[in-house]
């Protein structure tokens, strides 16, 4: 069954990949796949996620699919 709210807080100093994806992407994907269609995800990610070339296409996909409501930096 799916959940209403997903919350993730990555270990901000840890740098690793999961299935060749940056950890931030893997954790956000896990949360998005775990929530109901009307659910919400709150994810704390390193500031580098907002500016890294490695995650730029992923950020673009999140924005184009209207999956980001707000960014707090």
Coordinates of C-alpha atoms in Angstrom, one line a residue:
X1 CA 0.0 0.0 0.0
X2 CA 1.1 3.6 -0.7
X3 CA 1.7 6.3 1.9
X4 CA 0.4 9.8 2.2
X5 CA 3.6 11.6 3.0
X6 CA 7.2 10.6 2.4
X7 CA 10.1 12.3 4.3
X8 CA 13.8 11.7 3.5
X9 CA 16.9 13.2 5.0
X10 CA 20.0 12.0 3.4
X11 CA 23.3 11.8 5.3
X12 CA 24.5 15.1 3.8
X13 CA 28.2 14.2 4.0
X14 CA 27.9 10.8 2.5
X15 CA 28.6 10.5 -1.2
X16 CA 27.6 7.3 -2.8
X17 CA 25.5 6.0 -5.7
X18 CA 22.6 3.5 -5.9
X19 CA 22.2 1.7 -9.1
X20 CA 24.6 4.2 -10.7
X21 CA 22.4 7.2 -9.7
X22 CA 23.4 9.9 -7.2
X23 CA 22.0 9.1 -3.7
X24 CA 19.7 12.1 -3.8
X25 CA 18.0 10.9 -7.0
X26 CA 17.6 7.4 -5.7
X27 CA 16.1 8.6 -2.4
X28 CA 13.7 11.0 -4.1
X29 CA 12.7 8.3 -6.6
X30 CA 12.0 5.9 -3.7
X31 CA 9.8 8.4 -2.0
X32 CA 7.9 9.3 -5.2
X33 CA 7.2 5.6 -5.9
X34 CA 6.0 5.0 -2.4
X35 CA 3.4 7.8 -2.1
X36 CA -0.2 7.9 -3.2
X37 CA -1.1 9.9 -6.3
X38 CA -2.2 12.7 -4.0
X39 CA 0.7 12.3 -1.6
X40 CA 3.6 14.6 -0.8
X41 CA 7.3 14.2 -0.4
X42 CA 9.6 16.3 1.7
X43 CA 13.3 15.7 1.0
X44 CA 16.3 17.3 2.5
X45 CA 19.2 17.3 0.0
X46 CA 22.6 18.9 -0.2
X47 CA 22.7 22.3 -1.8
X48 CA 24.9 20.8 -4.5
X49 CA 21.8 18.9 -5.8
X50 CA 20.3 22.3 -6.9
X51 CA 23.4 23.2 -9.0
X52 CA 25.2 20.0 -10.0
X53 CA 25.5 19.1 -13.7
X54 CA 25.1 15.5 -12.7
X55 CA 21.5 16.1 -11.5
X56 CA 20.5 18.8 -13.9
X57 CA 18.4 16.5 -16.2
X58 CA 16.7 15.0 -13.2
X59 CA 15.8 18.4 -11.8
X60 CA 14.5 19.4 -15.2
X61 CA 12.3 16.3 -15.3
X62 CA 11.0 17.1 -11.8
X63 CA 10.1 20.6 -12.9
X64 CA 8.5 19.7 -16.2
X65 CA 6.3 17.1 -14.5
X66 CA 5.2 19.6 -11.8
X67 CA 6.7 17.6 -9.0
X68 CA 8.4 20.4 -7.2
X69 CA 6.2 22.7 -5.1
X70 CA 8.9 24.8 -3.5
X71 CA 12.6 24.9 -2.7
X72 CA 13.9 26.2 0.6
X73 CA 17.6 27.0 0.7

